[in-house]
PDB file of C-alpha atoms and ligand atoms in Angstrom:
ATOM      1  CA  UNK A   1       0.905  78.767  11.860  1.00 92.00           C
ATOM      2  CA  UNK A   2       2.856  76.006  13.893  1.00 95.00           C
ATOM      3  CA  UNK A   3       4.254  77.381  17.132  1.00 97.00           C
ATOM      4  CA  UNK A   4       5.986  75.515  19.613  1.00 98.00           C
ATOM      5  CA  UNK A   5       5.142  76.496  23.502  1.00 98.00           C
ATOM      6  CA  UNK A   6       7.600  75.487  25.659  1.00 98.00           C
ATOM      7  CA  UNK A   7       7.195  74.286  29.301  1.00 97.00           C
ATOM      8  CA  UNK A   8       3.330  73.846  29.374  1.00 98.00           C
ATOM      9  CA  UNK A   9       4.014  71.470  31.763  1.00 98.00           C
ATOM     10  CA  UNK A  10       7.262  72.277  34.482  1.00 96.00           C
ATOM     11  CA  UNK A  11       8.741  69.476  36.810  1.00 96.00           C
ATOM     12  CA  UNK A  12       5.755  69.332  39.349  1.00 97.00           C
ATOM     13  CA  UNK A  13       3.085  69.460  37.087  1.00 97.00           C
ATOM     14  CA  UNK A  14       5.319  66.570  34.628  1.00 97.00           C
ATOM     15  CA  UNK A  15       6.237  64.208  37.154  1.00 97.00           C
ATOM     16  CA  UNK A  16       2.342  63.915  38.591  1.00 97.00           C
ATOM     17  CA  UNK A  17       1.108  63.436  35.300  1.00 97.00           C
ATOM     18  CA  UNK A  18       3.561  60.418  34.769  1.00 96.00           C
ATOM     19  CA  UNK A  19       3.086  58.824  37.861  1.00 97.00           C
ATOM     20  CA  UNK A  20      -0.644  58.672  36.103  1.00 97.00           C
ATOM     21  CA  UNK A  21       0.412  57.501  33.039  1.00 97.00           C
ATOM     22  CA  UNK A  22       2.230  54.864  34.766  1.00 96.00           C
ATOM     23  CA  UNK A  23      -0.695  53.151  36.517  1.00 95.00           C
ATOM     24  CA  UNK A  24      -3.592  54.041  33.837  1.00 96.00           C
ATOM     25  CA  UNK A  25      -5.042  51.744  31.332  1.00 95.00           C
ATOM     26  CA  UNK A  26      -4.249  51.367  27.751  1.00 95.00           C
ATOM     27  CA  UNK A  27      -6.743  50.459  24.855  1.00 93.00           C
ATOM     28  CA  UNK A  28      -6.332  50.002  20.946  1.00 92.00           C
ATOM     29  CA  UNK A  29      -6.354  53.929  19.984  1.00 90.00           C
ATOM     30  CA  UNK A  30      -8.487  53.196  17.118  1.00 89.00           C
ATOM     31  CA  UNK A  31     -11.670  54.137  19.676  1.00 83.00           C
ATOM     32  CA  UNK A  32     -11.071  57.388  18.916  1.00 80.00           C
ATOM     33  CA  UNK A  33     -10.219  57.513  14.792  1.00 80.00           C
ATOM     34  CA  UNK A  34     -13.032  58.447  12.392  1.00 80.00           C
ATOM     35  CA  UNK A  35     -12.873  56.165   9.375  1.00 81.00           C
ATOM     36  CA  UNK A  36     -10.121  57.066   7.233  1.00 81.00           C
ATOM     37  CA  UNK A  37      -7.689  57.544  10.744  1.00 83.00           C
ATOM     38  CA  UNK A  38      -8.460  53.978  11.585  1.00 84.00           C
ATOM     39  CA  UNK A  39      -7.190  52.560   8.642  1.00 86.00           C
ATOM     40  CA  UNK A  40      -3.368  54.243   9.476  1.00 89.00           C
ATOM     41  CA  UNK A  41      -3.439  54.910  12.897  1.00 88.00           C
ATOM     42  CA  UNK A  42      -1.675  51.962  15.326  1.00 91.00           C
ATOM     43  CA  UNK A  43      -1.028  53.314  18.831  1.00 92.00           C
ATOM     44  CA  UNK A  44      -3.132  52.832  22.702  1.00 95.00           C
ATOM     45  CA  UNK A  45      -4.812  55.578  24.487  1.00 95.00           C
ATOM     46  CA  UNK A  46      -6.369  55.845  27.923  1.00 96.00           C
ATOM     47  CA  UNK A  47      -9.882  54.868  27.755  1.00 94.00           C
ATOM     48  CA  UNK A  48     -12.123  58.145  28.048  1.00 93.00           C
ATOM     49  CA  UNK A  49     -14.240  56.396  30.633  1.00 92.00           C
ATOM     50  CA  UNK A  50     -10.954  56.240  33.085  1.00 95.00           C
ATOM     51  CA  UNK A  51     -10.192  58.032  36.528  1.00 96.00           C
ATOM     52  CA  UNK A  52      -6.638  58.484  34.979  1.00 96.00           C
ATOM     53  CA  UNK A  53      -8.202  60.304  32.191  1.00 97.00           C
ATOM     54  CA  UNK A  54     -10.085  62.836  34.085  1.00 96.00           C
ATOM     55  CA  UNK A  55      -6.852  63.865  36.095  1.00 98.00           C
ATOM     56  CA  UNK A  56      -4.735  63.777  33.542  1.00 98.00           C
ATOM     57  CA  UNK A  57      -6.850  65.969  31.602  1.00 98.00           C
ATOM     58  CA  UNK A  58      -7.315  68.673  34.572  1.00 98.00           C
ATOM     59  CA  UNK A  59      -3.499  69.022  34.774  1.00 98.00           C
ATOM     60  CA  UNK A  60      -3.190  69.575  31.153  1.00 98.00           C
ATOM     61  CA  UNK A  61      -6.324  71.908  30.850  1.00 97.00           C
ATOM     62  CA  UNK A  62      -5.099  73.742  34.140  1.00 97.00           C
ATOM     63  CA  UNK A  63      -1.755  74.689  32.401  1.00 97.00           C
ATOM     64  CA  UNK A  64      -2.938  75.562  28.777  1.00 96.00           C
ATOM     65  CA  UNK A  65      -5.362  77.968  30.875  1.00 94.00           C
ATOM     66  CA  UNK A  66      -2.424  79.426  32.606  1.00 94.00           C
ATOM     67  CA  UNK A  67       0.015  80.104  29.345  1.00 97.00           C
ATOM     68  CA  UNK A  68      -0.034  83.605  27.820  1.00 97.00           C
ATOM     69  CA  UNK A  69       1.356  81.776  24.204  1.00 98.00           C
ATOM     70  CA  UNK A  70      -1.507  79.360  24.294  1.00 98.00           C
ATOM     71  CA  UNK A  71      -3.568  82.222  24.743  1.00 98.00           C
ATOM     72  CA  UNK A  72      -2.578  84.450  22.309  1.00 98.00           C
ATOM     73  CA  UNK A  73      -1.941  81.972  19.398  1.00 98.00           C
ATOM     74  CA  UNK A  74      -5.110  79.904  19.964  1.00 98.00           C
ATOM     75  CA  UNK A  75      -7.594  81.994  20.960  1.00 98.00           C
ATOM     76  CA  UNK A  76      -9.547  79.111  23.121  1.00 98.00           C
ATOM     77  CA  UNK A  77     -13.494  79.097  22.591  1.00 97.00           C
ATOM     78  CA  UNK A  78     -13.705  75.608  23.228  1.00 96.00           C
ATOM     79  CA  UNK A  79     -10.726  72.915  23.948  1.00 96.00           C
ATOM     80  CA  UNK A  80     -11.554  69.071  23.791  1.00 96.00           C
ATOM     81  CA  UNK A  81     -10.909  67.100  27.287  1.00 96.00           C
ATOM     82  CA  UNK A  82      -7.281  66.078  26.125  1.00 97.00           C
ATOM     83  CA  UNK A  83      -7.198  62.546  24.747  1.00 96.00           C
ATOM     84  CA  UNK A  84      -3.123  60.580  26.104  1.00 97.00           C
ATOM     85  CA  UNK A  85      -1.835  58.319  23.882  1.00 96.00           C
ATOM     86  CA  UNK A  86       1.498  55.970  23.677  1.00 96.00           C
ATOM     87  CA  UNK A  87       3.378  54.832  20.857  1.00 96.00           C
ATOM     88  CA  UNK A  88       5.490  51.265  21.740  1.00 96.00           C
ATOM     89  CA  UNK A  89       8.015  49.950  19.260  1.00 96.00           C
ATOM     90  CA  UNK A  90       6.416  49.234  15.733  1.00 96.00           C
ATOM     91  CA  UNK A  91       3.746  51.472  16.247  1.00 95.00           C
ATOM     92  CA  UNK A  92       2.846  54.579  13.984  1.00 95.00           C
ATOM     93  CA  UNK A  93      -0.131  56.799  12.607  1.00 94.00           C
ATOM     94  CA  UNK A  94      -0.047  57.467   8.745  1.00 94.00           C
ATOM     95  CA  UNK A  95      -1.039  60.541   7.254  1.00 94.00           C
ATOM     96  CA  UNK A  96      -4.433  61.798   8.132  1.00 94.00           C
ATOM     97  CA  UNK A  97      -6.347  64.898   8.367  1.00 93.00           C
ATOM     98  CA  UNK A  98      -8.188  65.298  12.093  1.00 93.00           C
ATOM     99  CA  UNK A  99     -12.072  65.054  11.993  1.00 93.00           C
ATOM    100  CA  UNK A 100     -13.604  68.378  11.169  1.00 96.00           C
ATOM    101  CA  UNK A 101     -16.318  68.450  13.702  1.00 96.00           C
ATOM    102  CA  UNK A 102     -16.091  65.768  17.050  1.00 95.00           C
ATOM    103  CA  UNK A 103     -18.472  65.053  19.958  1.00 94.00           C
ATOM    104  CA  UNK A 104     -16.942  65.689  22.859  1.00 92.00           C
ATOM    105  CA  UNK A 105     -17.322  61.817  24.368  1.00 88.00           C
ATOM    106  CA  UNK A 106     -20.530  61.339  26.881  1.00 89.00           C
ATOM    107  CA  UNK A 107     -22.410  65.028  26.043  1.00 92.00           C
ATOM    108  CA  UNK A 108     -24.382  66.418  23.312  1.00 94.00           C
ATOM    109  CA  UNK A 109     -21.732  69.279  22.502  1.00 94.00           C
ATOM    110  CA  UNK A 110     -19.866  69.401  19.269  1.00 96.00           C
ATOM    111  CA  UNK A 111     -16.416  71.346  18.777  1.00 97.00           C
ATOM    112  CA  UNK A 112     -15.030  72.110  15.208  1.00 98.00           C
ATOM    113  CA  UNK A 113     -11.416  71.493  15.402  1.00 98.00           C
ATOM    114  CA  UNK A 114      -9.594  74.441  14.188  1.00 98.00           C
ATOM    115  CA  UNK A 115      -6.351  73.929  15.910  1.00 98.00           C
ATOM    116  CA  UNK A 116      -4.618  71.122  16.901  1.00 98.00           C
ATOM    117  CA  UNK A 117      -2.275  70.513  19.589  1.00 98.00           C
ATOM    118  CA  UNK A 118       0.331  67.787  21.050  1.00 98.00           C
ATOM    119  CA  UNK A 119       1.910  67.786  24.297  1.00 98.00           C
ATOM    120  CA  UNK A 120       5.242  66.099  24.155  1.00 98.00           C
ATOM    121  CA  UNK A 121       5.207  63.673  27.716  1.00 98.00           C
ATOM    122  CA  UNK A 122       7.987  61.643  27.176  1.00 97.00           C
ATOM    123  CA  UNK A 123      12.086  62.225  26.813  1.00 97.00           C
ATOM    124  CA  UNK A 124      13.059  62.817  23.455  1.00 97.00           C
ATOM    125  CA  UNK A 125      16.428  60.641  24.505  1.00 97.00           C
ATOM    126  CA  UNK A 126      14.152  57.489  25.626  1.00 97.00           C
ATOM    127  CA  UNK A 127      12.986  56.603  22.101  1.00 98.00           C
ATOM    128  CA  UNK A 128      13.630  56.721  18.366  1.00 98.00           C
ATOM    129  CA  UNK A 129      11.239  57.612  15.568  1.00 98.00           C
ATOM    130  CA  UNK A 130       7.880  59.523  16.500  1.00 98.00           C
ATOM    131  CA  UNK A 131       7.622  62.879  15.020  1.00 98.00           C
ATOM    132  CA  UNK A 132       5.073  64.248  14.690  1.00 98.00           C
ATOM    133  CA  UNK A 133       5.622  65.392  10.881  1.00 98.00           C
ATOM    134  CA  UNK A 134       2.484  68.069   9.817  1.00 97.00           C
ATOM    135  CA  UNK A 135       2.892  69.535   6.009  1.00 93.00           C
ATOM    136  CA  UNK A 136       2.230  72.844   6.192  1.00 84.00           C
ATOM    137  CA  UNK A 137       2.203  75.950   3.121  1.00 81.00           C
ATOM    138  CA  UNK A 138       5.714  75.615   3.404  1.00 84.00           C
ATOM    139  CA  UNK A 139       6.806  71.816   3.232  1.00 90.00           C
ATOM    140  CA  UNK A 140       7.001  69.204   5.995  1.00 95.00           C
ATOM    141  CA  UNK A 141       7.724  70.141   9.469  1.00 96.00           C
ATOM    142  CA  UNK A 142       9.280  67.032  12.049  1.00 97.00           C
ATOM    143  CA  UNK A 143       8.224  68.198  15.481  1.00 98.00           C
ATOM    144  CA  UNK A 144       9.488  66.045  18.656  1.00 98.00           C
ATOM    145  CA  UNK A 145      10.478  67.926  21.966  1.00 98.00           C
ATOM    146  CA  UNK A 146      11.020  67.925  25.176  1.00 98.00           C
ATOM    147  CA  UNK A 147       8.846  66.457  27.655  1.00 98.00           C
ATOM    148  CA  UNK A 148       5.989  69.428  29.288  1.00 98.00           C
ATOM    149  CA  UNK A 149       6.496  70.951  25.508  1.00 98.00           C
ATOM    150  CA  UNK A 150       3.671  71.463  22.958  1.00 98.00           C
ATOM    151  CA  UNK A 151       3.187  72.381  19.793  1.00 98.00           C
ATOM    152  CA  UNK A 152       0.054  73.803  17.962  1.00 98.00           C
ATOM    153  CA  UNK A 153      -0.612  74.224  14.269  1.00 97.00           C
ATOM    154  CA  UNK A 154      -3.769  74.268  11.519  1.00 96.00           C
ATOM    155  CA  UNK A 155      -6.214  71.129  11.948  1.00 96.00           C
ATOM    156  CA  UNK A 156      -6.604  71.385   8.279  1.00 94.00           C
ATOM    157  CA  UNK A 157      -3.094  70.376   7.970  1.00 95.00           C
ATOM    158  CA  UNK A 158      -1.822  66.783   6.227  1.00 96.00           C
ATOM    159  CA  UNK A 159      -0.126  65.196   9.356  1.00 97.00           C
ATOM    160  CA  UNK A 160       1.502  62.049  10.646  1.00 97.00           C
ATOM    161  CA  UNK A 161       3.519  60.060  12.900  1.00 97.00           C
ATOM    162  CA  UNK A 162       6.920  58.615  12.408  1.00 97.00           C
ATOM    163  CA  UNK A 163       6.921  54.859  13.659  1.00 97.00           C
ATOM    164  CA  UNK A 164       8.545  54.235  16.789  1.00 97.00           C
ATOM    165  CA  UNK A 165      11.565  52.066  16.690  1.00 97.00           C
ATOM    166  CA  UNK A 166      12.404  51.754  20.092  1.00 98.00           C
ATOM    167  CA  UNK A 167      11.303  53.199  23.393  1.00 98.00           C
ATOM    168  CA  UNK A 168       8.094  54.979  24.213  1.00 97.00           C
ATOM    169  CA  UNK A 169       6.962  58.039  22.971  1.00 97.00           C
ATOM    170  CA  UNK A 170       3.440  59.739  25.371  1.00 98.00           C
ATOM    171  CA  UNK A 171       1.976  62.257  24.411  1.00 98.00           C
ATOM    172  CA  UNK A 172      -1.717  64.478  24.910  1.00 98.00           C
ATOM    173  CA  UNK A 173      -3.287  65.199  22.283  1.00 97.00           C
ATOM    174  CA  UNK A 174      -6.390  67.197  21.238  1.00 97.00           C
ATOM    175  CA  UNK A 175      -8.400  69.974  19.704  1.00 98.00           C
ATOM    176  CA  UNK A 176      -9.388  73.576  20.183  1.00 98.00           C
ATOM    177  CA  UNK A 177     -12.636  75.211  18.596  1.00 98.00           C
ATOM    178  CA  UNK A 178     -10.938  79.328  18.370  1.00 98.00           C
ATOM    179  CA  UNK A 179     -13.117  82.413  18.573  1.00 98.00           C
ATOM    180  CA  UNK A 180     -11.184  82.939  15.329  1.00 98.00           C
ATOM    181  CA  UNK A 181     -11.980  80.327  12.698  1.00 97.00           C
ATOM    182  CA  UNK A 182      -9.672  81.414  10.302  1.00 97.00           C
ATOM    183  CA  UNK A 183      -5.672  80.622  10.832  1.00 96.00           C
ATOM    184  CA  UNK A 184      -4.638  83.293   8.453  1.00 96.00           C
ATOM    185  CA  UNK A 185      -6.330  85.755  10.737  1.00 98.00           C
ATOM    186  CA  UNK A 186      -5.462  84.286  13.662  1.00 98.00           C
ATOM    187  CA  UNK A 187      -1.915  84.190  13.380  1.00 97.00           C
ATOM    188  CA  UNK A 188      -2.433  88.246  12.535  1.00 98.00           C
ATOM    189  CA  UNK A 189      -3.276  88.416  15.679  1.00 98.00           C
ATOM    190  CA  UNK A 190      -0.741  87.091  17.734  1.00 98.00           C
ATOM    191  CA  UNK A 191       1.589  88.936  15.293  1.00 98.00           C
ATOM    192  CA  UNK A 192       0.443  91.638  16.235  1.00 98.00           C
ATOM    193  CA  UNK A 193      -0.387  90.922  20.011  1.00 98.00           C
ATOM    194  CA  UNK A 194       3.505  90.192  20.427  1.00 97.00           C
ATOM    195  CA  UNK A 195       4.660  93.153  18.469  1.00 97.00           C
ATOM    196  CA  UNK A 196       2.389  95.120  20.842  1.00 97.00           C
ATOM    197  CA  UNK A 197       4.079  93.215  24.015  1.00 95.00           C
ATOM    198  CA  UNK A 198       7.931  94.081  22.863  1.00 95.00           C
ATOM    199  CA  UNK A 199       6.097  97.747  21.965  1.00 95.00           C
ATOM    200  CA  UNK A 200       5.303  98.092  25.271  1.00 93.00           C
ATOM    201  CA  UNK A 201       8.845  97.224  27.148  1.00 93.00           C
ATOM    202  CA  UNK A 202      10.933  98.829  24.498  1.00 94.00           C
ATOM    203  CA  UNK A 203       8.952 102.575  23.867  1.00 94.00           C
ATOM    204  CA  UNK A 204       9.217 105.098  26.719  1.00 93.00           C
ATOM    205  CA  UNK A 205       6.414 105.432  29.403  1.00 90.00           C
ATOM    206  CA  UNK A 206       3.731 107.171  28.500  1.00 90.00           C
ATOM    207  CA  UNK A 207       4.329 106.751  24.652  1.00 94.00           C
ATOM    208  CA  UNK A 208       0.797 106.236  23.186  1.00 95.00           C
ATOM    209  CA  UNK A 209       1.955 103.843  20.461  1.00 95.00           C
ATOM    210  CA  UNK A 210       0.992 100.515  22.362  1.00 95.00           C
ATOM    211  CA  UNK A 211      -2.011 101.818  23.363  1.00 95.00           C
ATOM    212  CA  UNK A 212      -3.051 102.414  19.898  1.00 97.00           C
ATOM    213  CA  UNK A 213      -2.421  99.119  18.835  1.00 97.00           C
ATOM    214  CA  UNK A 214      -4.098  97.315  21.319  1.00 97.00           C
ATOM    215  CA  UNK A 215      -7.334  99.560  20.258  1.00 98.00           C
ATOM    216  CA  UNK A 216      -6.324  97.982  16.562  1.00 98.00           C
ATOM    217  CA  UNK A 217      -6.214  94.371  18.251  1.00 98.00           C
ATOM    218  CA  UNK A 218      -8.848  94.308  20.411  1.00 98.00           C
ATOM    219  CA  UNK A 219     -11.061  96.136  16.772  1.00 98.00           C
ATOM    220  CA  UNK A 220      -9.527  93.362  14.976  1.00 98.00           C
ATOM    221  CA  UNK A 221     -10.884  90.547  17.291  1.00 98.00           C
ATOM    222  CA  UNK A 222     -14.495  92.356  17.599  1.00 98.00           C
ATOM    223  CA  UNK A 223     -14.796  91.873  13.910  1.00 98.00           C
ATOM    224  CA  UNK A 224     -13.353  88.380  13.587  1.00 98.00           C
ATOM    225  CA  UNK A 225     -13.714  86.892  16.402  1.00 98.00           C
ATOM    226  CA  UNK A 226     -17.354  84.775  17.482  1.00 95.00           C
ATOM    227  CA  UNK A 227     -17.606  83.995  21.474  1.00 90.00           C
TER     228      UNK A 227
HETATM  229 NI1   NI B 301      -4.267  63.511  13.918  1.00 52.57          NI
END
C-alpha cells in the first residue's frame, strides 16, 4: 500500500525545519547507502553526527507521533531517527531496494525496515525532476508533493529518484519497523480501521455495528501484530 499523508508538517512546524535546513551541513549521501545504493545513489545528507540533525529529526518524529493516518497505516514499533537529504541539479538515485535490516547510527539496536517513508520539504514549483517513482503490484507510481506532505509505501518495493534538473528538491527520509510485518495485512487493517471511523459518524448512536468491528480489529491486531 502507498498512501499519501498530507500536512505532516503545517506552516509552523515547516518553516522551523527550513530555517534548519538552511544553516546545516551537507555531506556526500553515499554515508548512508549499503553497497548496491552506493553505486546509483548521487545526492548530500546532513551528517548524523549534526545538531541540525537531532532537531530536525524531533520535529519530524513529533508530528508522525501526532497523525492518526501515520498511525493507522504504519502501525509504528520502531521508526529510524529520520535521515534529510537534498537533491541539486544533476543529481539522482537509481533504482534500489532499501536495506532490509539497518543499525540505527551510534547504538546497538537494529530495525527491519518494513515501511518506508518520504517527507516532501521543498516546493514542488521550485524544481524540476525528483520523483520519487516506487513500482508497486500495480506499475510505477511518480510521487512529488507539497512541502509538510509524506508518503509511505512497502520497503520491499523497486524505487527511485528522478534526476533533478533544476532547483532543489529536500526531503526526510526513513524507515519504520511495524508491529505488523506483513503489508498485505497491514493495509487490512487500516481498511478496516477507516471503514470503522466513517461507521461510526454515519450509523445512529447507540448502533452496535462499530463496536463490533473494532472487537474484529483490535482480534485482528492481537493475532498479527508483535509489540
Ligand atoms: Ni531508497
Amino acid at each position: 500500500m502507498l498512501l499519501h499523508i498530507a500536512e505532516v508538517l503545517d506552516a509552523a512546524r515547516l518553516a522551523e525545519t527550513r530555517a534548519l535546513l538552511a544553516r546545516a551541513p551537507w555531506v556526500d549521501g553515499r554515508v548512508t547507502a549499503g553497497h548496491q545504493s552506493a553505486q546509483v545513489k548521487d545526492n548530500l545528507q546532513i551528517p548524523e553526527a549534526s545538531a541540525e540533525h537531532r532537531a530536525l529529526g524531533e520535529i519530524v518524529l513529533a508530528a508522525l507521533e501526532r497523525n492518526p493516518l501515520f498511525i493507522s497505516s504504519v502501525l509504528p514499533l520502531r521508526v529510524f531517527p529520520p535521515l534529510f537529504n537534498r537533491y541539486d541539479p544533476g543529481m539522482t538515485f537509481g533504482a534500489h531496494v532499501d536495506n532490509a535490516i539497518r543499525q540505527i547510527t551510534g547504538t546497538p539496536h537494529r530495525i527491519r525496515t518494513d515501511v518506508s517513508c518520504t517527507l516532501f520539504l521543498s516546493d514542488p514549483a521550485g524544481y524540476e525532476g525528483g520523483e520519487l517513482i516506487v513500482e508497486d503490484t500495480y506499475g510505477e507510481k511518480r510521487v512529488k508533493l507539497p512541502a509538510g506532505d509524506a508518503v509511505v509505501y512497502p520497503a520491499t518495493s523497486l524505487h527511485r529518484v528522478a534526476p533533478v534538473t533544476s532547483g532543489s528538491r529536500l526531503a526526510s527520509f526513513f524507515w519504520i519497523q511495524s508491529m505488523v510485518r506483513d503489508d498485505g495485512q497491514r493495509a487490512l487493517l487500516f481498511d478496516l480501521d477507516m471503514a470503522i471511523n466513517r461507521a461510526r459518524g454515519d450509523l445512529p448512536a447507540g448502533h452496535s455495528a462499530p463496536t463490533e468491528l473494532t472487537a474484529v480489529y483490535h482480534n485482528l491486531l492481537r493475532r498479527w501484530a508483535d509489540a
